[in-house]
Amino acid sequence: MSTRYDVIIIGSGAGGGTLFHALAPTGKRILLLERGGYVPREKANWSTRAVNLEGKYNTTEVWRDGDGRDLHPHTNYYVGGNTKFYGAALFRLRREDFGEIKHHDGVSPAWPIGYEDLEPYYTRAEQLYHVHGERGVDPTDPPASAPYPHHVVSHEPRIQQLSDDMARLGLRPFHVPLGIMLDEQNAQRSRCIRCETCDGHPCLIDAKSDAQVVCVDPALAQHPNATLLTGARVTRLLTSASGREVTGVAVERDGAAETYSADIVVVSAGAINSAALLLRSASDRHPRGLANGSDVVGRHYMGHVNSVLLALSKCPNPTVFQKTLALNDFYFGSPEWEFPMGHISFVGKVDADTLRAGAPAIAPGWTLDLMAKHSMDFWLTSEDLPDPDNRVSLDRDGRIALRYTPNNEEGHRRLIDKVKHLMKQQTKCGVHGHECHEGLFARNLYLGQRIPLAGVAHQNGTIRFGRDAKTSALDANCKAHEIENLYVVDGSFFPSSGAVNPALTIMANALRVADHLRGRLA
Ligand SMILES: Cc1cc2nc3c(=O)[nH]c(=O)nc-3n(C[C@H](O)[C@H](O)[C@H](O)COP(=O)(O)OP(=O)(O)OC[C@H]3O[C@@H](n4cnc5c(N)ncnc54)[C@H](O)[C@@H]3O)c2cc1C
Ligand code: SF4
C-alpha cells in the first residue's frame, strides 16, 4: 500500500470523520488513520451491564492524574470515535458564546470567529447528521438559515407532563435536537426503534448518526481515493529540517512501525490525545512540543462542569427514551443571579446496573432497582473556564497526565437548586399528592456527586485557536501558526466551551476547515 497521500487525517471521530467525508469527493488521496477498529456488532452493544458496569468498550489505557495516581479514562478508541457512544444531542453553541462572557469565576474568552462564520456549517452539519429539532422555542437559540431537517423527537407522557409543568411556570422547555434516524410517522420503516440504550451505547442497528455510520463508511463506499487504516496508532509527527512542515506521520500498526506522509496532515485524535501527540513530537526545532512556541498545547483543558441528578417520585417513570427535553432559561443567568448557570437536560433512562456502576447513596427505603424505575435522570452542564494550569502533559514514561482543578462551580450549584425548585412545583399527583415527588439525589456513573476527572466525554480546549500566535497554537483556520501543513479539527481548538454539548460545533468546524482545505488542494 502507498505511504504517500495528499491529506492524512488522524482520528475518525466527530472532527476527523466529518472532515474525511467532506474531503473525499475532491478526488485527492485521503488517508484516515484510526488507532481503534470497528465496534463489534453484538448484543452487548445494548447491554447496560456490559457497557456501564463492566466498561466493555472503554479503553484499558491508564493515564495519571495531577497527583501521579492511576486514572482510568472513560473514553473509547473506535472508528467513529466517541460519537459511537454519544447521546447524539446536537446543539449549536449560543451566538453569545462566541464573544466574551463574564462568569462568576472569571471570563469566558471570545473566539477568533463569530457565530455567523460557523452558521452555514452548523446547518450543513445538522443535515449530514440527520438532526431532529425545532427552531425558536429555546429562548437562547441562535438564528439559523434553515429549519432542522427533521421534526422533533416526541416526548413520552412523563416527560411531556414535566414539560407542561415547566411551561405553566413561565419557562420555555424545548425538544433536544437529536441525531437519530427515527421516523415517528412511519414506525415500521423507521431505522431507529427508539430504545432505552442509546446515550452511552453504540447503536446495534446503525440508526444513530455517528461519524462512522454517517461519514466514514459512506466516504469509503463512494470514493476509492479515500482510505481507512484501522489499528493504526499515530505515535509521533516528524518535521523537515526547518521545522516548518510535517514530513512524516509515525504509526504503530500490528506491533510494527510504519511512516506515512502527505502534503497536509490533520490531527483529530480528541482533545487529550491530540495534545499528547504534539507534545510527544517535540524535537530540536520544537523543544516544547510541536507547534507549541506559545506553550499553550495541553493547557486550558475543559470538560464542562457536569452532574447527573436523580429526581425520585412515588409514581414510576416508565419513559423509554428520556433524552428529549431541555431547558436553557438559566443559561445566561436569572433575575437573582447575573452570571451564567448552564443547561438542563436528561441522560438516557438509567437502570439498576447503570446505577450500580456509580455506587450511589441509596435513598432510604429504596433499592437500586426501585430507584431506577422511579427516577427522572437529569443531566446538568455548566461552563468551566480555560485555566492554563488545567492541562494535559506527559509523565516520565510518556504516559498522559491530566491535571484539573474545577472552577466556576457556584453557577452549577445554583443550577442544581433551580432543578430542585422546579421539581417541587410539579403538578400535584392524583394518587400521592405533592408528596409524590420525594426529592433529588445526586448520582453519577462513577463515584461521588459530580462527574469526576475520568469522565472526559466533553474534553476540549487543549490546542486553542486564536489570532495571536503568542496565546494560541492554531490560527482561525485551525492551521498551526508555526507549521505550514498541520491542522487540528477535534475539540482541541475551542478557546471556551459554552455549556451545551460540543459535538455539533466540532462537526461544523470540520466542515468549515474542509472548505478552506479544498481551496488549498485545488
Ligand atoms: C457517553 C458519551 C456521551 C456523549 N454525549 C454527547 C451528546 O449527546 N452530544 C454531544 O455533543 N457530545 C456528546 N459526547 C461528546 C462527543 O462524543 C465528543 O465531543 C466528540 O466525539 C469529540 O469529537 P473529537 O473529534 O474531538 O474526538 P473523538 O470523537 O473522541 O475522536 C477521536 C478519535 O481519534 C482516535 N485516536 C486517538 N488517538 C489516536 C492516535 N494516537 N492515533 C490514531 N487515532 C487516534 C480515537 O480512537 C477516536 O476515534 C458524548 C461523549 C460520550 C463519551
Ligand atoms: S435504535 Fe435509536 S434509540 Fe436505539 S440506540 Fe439506535 S439510534 Fe439510539
mmCIF file with all atom_site columns, C-alpha atoms in Angstrom, residues 182-280:
data_model
loop_
_atom_site.group_PDB
_atom_site.id
_atom_site.type_symbol
_atom_site.label_atom_id
_atom_site.label_alt_id
_atom_site.label_comp_id
_atom_site.label_asym_id
_atom_site.label_entity_id
_atom_site.label_seq_id
_atom_site.pdbx_PDB_ins_code
_atom_site.Cartn_x
_atom_site.Cartn_y
_atom_site.Cartn_z
_atom_site.occupancy
_atom_site.B_iso_or_equiv
_atom_site.pdbx_formal_charge
_atom_site.auth_seq_id
_atom_site.auth_comp_id
_atom_site.auth_asym_id
_atom_site.auth_atom_id
_atom_site.pdbx_PDB_model_num
ATOM 1  C CA . LEU A 1 182 ? -36.133 7.979  13.795 1.00 0.00 ? 182 LEU A CA 1
ATOM 2  C CA . ASP A 1 183 ? -39.264 8.290  11.671 1.00 0.00 ? 183 ASP A CA 1
ATOM 3  C CA . GLU A 1 184 ? -42.168 8.546  14.083 1.00 0.00 ? 184 GLU A CA 1
ATOM 4  C CA . GLN A 1 185 ? -44.690 8.928  11.250 1.00 0.00 ? 185 GLN A CA 1
ATOM 5  C CA . ASN A 1 186 ? -43.699 5.583  9.827  1.00 0.00 ? 186 ASN A CA 1
ATOM 6  C CA . ALA A 1 187 ? -42.585 3.383  12.703 1.00 0.00 ? 187 ALA A CA 1
ATOM 7  C CA . GLN A 1 188 ? -42.492 0.233  10.548 1.00 0.00 ? 188 GLN A CA 1
ATOM 8  C CA . ARG A 1 189 ? -39.914 1.728  8.202  1.00 0.00 ? 189 ARG A CA 1
ATOM 9  C CA . SER A 1 190 ? -38.016 3.778  10.787 1.00 0.00 ? 190 SER A CA 1
ATOM 10 C CA . ARG A 1 191 ? -34.370 2.775  11.072 1.00 0.00 ? 191 ARG A CA 1
ATOM 11 C CA . CYS A 1 192 ? -34.287 3.764  14.767 1.00 0.00 ? 192 CYS A CA 1
ATOM 12 C CA . ILE A 1 193 ? -36.580 1.811  17.103 1.00 0.00 ? 193 ILE A CA 1
ATOM 13 C CA . ARG A 1 194 ? -36.445 4.366  19.945 1.00 0.00 ? 194 ARG A CA 1
ATOM 14 C CA . CYS A 1 195 ? -34.828 2.145  22.566 1.00 0.00 ? 195 CYS A CA 1
ATOM 15 C CA . GLU A 1 196 ? -33.573 2.793  26.106 1.00 0.00 ? 196 GLU A CA 1
ATOM 16 C CA . THR A 1 197 ? -29.893 2.063  25.383 1.00 0.00 ? 197 THR A CA 1
ATOM 17 C CA . CYS A 1 198 ? -28.846 4.993  23.199 1.00 0.00 ? 198 CYS A CA 1
ATOM 18 C CA . ASP A 1 199 ? -26.942 7.520  25.338 1.00 0.00 ? 199 ASP A CA 1
ATOM 19 C CA . GLY A 1 200 ? -23.572 5.936  26.221 1.00 0.00 ? 200 GLY A CA 1
ATOM 20 C CA . HIS A 1 201 ? -24.114 2.871  23.983 1.00 0.00 ? 201 HIS A CA 1
ATOM 21 C CA . PRO A 1 202 ? -23.219 2.073  20.392 1.00 0.00 ? 202 PRO A CA 1
ATOM 22 C CA . CYS A 1 203 ? -26.295 1.554  18.214 1.00 0.00 ? 203 CYS A CA 1
ATOM 23 C CA . LEU A 1 204 ? -26.536 -2.126 17.272 1.00 0.00 ? 204 LEU A CA 1
ATOM 24 C CA . ILE A 1 205 ? -28.590 -1.330 14.172 1.00 0.00 ? 205 ILE A CA 1
ATOM 25 C CA . ASP A 1 206 ? -26.582 1.699  12.968 1.00 0.00 ? 206 ASP A CA 1
ATOM 26 C CA . ALA A 1 207 ? -29.522 4.071  13.438 1.00 0.00 ? 207 ALA A CA 1
ATOM 27 C CA . LYS A 1 208 ? -27.596 6.680  15.442 1.00 0.00 ? 208 LYS A CA 1
ATOM 28 C CA . SER A 1 209 ? -25.968 9.440  13.406 1.00 0.00 ? 209 SER A CA 1
ATOM 29 C CA . ASP A 1 210 ? -22.407 8.770  14.468 1.00 0.00 ? 210 ASP A CA 1
ATOM 30 C CA . ALA A 1 211 ? -19.287 9.624  12.486 1.00 0.00 ? 211 ALA A CA 1
ATOM 31 C CA . GLN A 1 212 ? -18.719 6.033  11.342 1.00 0.00 ? 212 GLN A CA 1
ATOM 32 C CA . VAL A 1 213 ? -22.248 5.484  10.022 1.00 0.00 ? 213 VAL A CA 1
ATOM 33 C CA . VAL A 1 214 ? -22.822 8.944  8.572  1.00 0.00 ? 214 VAL A CA 1
ATOM 34 C CA . CYS A 1 215 ? -19.348 9.910  7.369  1.00 0.00 ? 215 CYS A CA 1
ATOM 35 C CA . VAL A 1 216 ? -16.598 7.294  7.318  1.00 0.00 ? 216 VAL A CA 1
ATOM 36 C CA . ASP A 1 217 ? -18.475 4.336  5.782  1.00 0.00 ? 217 ASP A CA 1
ATOM 37 C CA . PRO A 1 218 ? -20.257 6.351  3.050  1.00 0.00 ? 218 PRO A CA 1
ATOM 38 C CA . ALA A 1 219 ? -16.980 8.087  2.084  1.00 0.00 ? 219 ALA A CA 1
ATOM 39 C CA . LEU A 1 220 ? -15.222 4.720  1.788  1.00 0.00 ? 220 LEU A CA 1
ATOM 40 C CA . ALA A 1 221 ? -18.091 3.235  -0.222 1.00 0.00 ? 221 ALA A CA 1
ATOM 41 C CA . GLN A 1 222 ? -18.309 6.110  -2.705 1.00 0.00 ? 222 GLN A CA 1
ATOM 42 C CA . HIS A 1 223 ? -14.729 7.296  -3.111 1.00 0.00 ? 223 HIS A CA 1
ATOM 43 C CA . PRO A 1 224 ? -11.892 4.895  -3.976 1.00 0.00 ? 224 PRO A CA 1
ATOM 44 C CA . ASN A 1 225 ? -9.442  7.729  -3.318 1.00 0.00 ? 225 ASN A CA 1
ATOM 45 C CA . ALA A 1 226 ? -10.416 7.609  0.399  1.00 0.00 ? 226 ALA A CA 1
ATOM 46 C CA . THR A 1 227 ? -8.624  5.004  2.537  1.00 0.00 ? 227 THR A CA 1
ATOM 47 C CA . LEU A 1 228 ? -9.076  3.973  6.181  1.00 0.00 ? 228 LEU A CA 1
ATOM 48 C CA . LEU A 1 229 ? -6.377  2.207  8.177  1.00 0.00 ? 229 LEU A CA 1
ATOM 49 C CA . THR A 1 230 ? -7.632  0.789  11.480 1.00 0.00 ? 230 THR A CA 1
ATOM 50 C CA . GLY A 1 231 ? -5.417  -0.309 14.350 1.00 0.00 ? 231 GLY A CA 1
ATOM 51 C CA . ALA A 1 232 ? -3.075  2.489  13.288 1.00 0.00 ? 232 ALA A CA 1
ATOM 52 C CA . ARG A 1 233 ? -1.904  4.424  16.339 1.00 0.00 ? 233 ARG A CA 1
ATOM 53 C CA . VAL A 1 234 ? -0.003  7.568  15.469 1.00 0.00 ? 234 VAL A CA 1
ATOM 54 C CA . THR A 1 235 ? 2.963   7.883  17.807 1.00 0.00 ? 235 THR A CA 1
ATOM 55 C CA . ARG A 1 236 ? 4.781   10.944 16.516 1.00 0.00 ? 236 ARG A CA 1
ATOM 56 C CA . LEU A 1 237 ? 4.829   13.628 13.836 1.00 0.00 ? 237 LEU A CA 1
ATOM 57 C CA . LEU A 1 238 ? 8.147   14.250 12.109 1.00 0.00 ? 238 LEU A CA 1
ATOM 58 C CA . THR A 1 239 ? 9.167   17.589 10.633 1.00 0.00 ? 239 THR A CA 1
ATOM 59 C CA . SER A 1 240 ? 11.536  18.919 7.973  1.00 0.00 ? 240 SER A CA 1
ATOM 60 C CA . ALA A 1 241 ? 14.956  20.320 8.950  1.00 0.00 ? 241 ALA A CA 1
ATOM 61 C CA . SER A 1 242 ? 13.475  23.825 9.139  1.00 0.00 ? 242 SER A CA 1
ATOM 62 C CA . GLY A 1 243 ? 10.712  22.556 11.407 1.00 0.00 ? 243 GLY A CA 1
ATOM 63 C CA . ARG A 1 244 ? 8.119   24.348 9.248  1.00 0.00 ? 244 ARG A CA 1
ATOM 64 C CA . GLU A 1 245 ? 6.462   21.274 7.671  1.00 0.00 ? 245 GLU A CA 1
ATOM 65 C CA . VAL A 1 246 ? 5.296   17.898 8.882  1.00 0.00 ? 246 VAL A CA 1
ATOM 66 C CA . THR A 1 247 ? 7.091   15.410 6.654  1.00 0.00 ? 247 THR A CA 1
ATOM 67 C CA . GLY A 1 248 ? 6.184   12.112 8.275  1.00 0.00 ? 248 GLY A CA 1
ATOM 68 C CA . VAL A 1 249 ? 3.483   10.510 10.402 1.00 0.00 ? 249 VAL A CA 1
ATOM 69 C CA . ALA A 1 250 ? 4.903   7.680  12.506 1.00 0.00 ? 250 ALA A CA 1
ATOM 70 C CA . VAL A 1 251 ? 2.411   4.872  13.113 1.00 0.00 ? 251 VAL A CA 1
ATOM 71 C CA . GLU A 1 252 ? 2.398   1.722  15.179 1.00 0.00 ? 252 GLU A CA 1
ATOM 72 C CA . ARG A 1 253 ? 0.260   -0.958 13.490 1.00 0.00 ? 253 ARG A CA 1
ATOM 73 C CA . ASP A 1 254 ? 0.124   -4.621 14.437 1.00 0.00 ? 254 ASP A CA 1
ATOM 74 C CA . GLY A 1 255 ? 3.253   -4.116 16.514 1.00 0.00 ? 255 GLY A CA 1
ATOM 75 C CA . ALA A 1 256 ? 5.216   -2.740 13.554 1.00 0.00 ? 256 ALA A CA 1
ATOM 76 C CA . ALA A 1 257 ? 6.431   0.810  12.946 1.00 0.00 ? 257 ALA A CA 1
ATOM 77 C CA . GLU A 1 258 ? 5.340   2.477  9.681  1.00 0.00 ? 258 GLU A CA 1
ATOM 78 C CA . THR A 1 259 ? 5.685   6.009  8.338  1.00 0.00 ? 259 THR A CA 1
ATOM 79 C CA . TYR A 1 260 ? 3.226   7.829  6.089  1.00 0.00 ? 260 TYR A CA 1
ATOM 80 C CA . SER A 1 261 ? 3.470   11.272 4.540  1.00 0.00 ? 261 SER A CA 1
ATOM 81 C CA . ALA A 1 262 ? 1.122   13.827 2.996  1.00 0.00 ? 262 ALA A CA 1
ATOM 82 C CA . ASP A 1 263 ? 1.003   17.414 1.765  1.00 0.00 ? 263 ASP A CA 1
ATOM 83 C CA . ILE A 1 264 ? -1.442  18.194 4.560  1.00 0.00 ? 264 ILE A CA 1
ATOM 84 C CA . VAL A 1 265 ? -1.677  16.498 7.959  1.00 0.00 ? 265 VAL A CA 1
ATOM 85 C CA . VAL A 1 266 ? -4.747  16.940 10.160 1.00 0.00 ? 266 VAL A CA 1
ATOM 86 C CA . VAL A 1 267 ? -4.707  15.878 13.807 1.00 0.00 ? 267 VAL A CA 1
ATOM 87 C CA . SER A 1 268 ? -8.109  14.900 15.237 1.00 0.00 ? 268 SER A CA 1
ATOM 88 C CA . ALA A 1 269 ? -7.386  12.362 17.952 1.00 0.00 ? 269 ALA A CA 1
ATOM 89 C CA . GLY A 1 270 ? -9.601  14.030 20.599 1.00 0.00 ? 270 GLY A CA 1
ATOM 90 C CA . ALA A 1 271 ? -8.512  16.989 22.729 1.00 0.00 ? 271 ALA A CA 1
ATOM 91 C CA . ILE A 1 272 ? -6.422  14.946 25.156 1.00 0.00 ? 272 ILE A CA 1
ATOM 92 C CA . ASN A 1 273 ? -4.706  12.584 22.701 1.00 0.00 ? 273 ASN A CA 1
ATOM 93 C CA . SER A 1 274 ? -4.074  15.328 20.130 1.00 0.00 ? 274 SER A CA 1
ATOM 94 C CA . ALA A 1 275 ? -2.297  17.469 22.713 1.00 0.00 ? 275 ALA A CA 1
ATOM 95 C CA . ALA A 1 276 ? -0.313  14.436 23.878 1.00 0.00 ? 276 ALA A CA 1
ATOM 96 C CA . LEU A 1 277 ? 0.680   13.662 20.271 1.00 0.00 ? 277 LEU A CA 1
ATOM 97 C CA . LEU A 1 278 ? 2.005   17.197 19.695 1.00 0.00 ? 278 LEU A CA 1
ATOM 98 C CA . LEU A 1 279 ? 3.879   17.088 22.998 1.00 0.00 ? 279 LEU A CA 1
ATOM 99 C CA . ARG A 1 280 ? 5.362   13.677 22.082 1.00 0.00 ? 280 ARG A CA 1
#
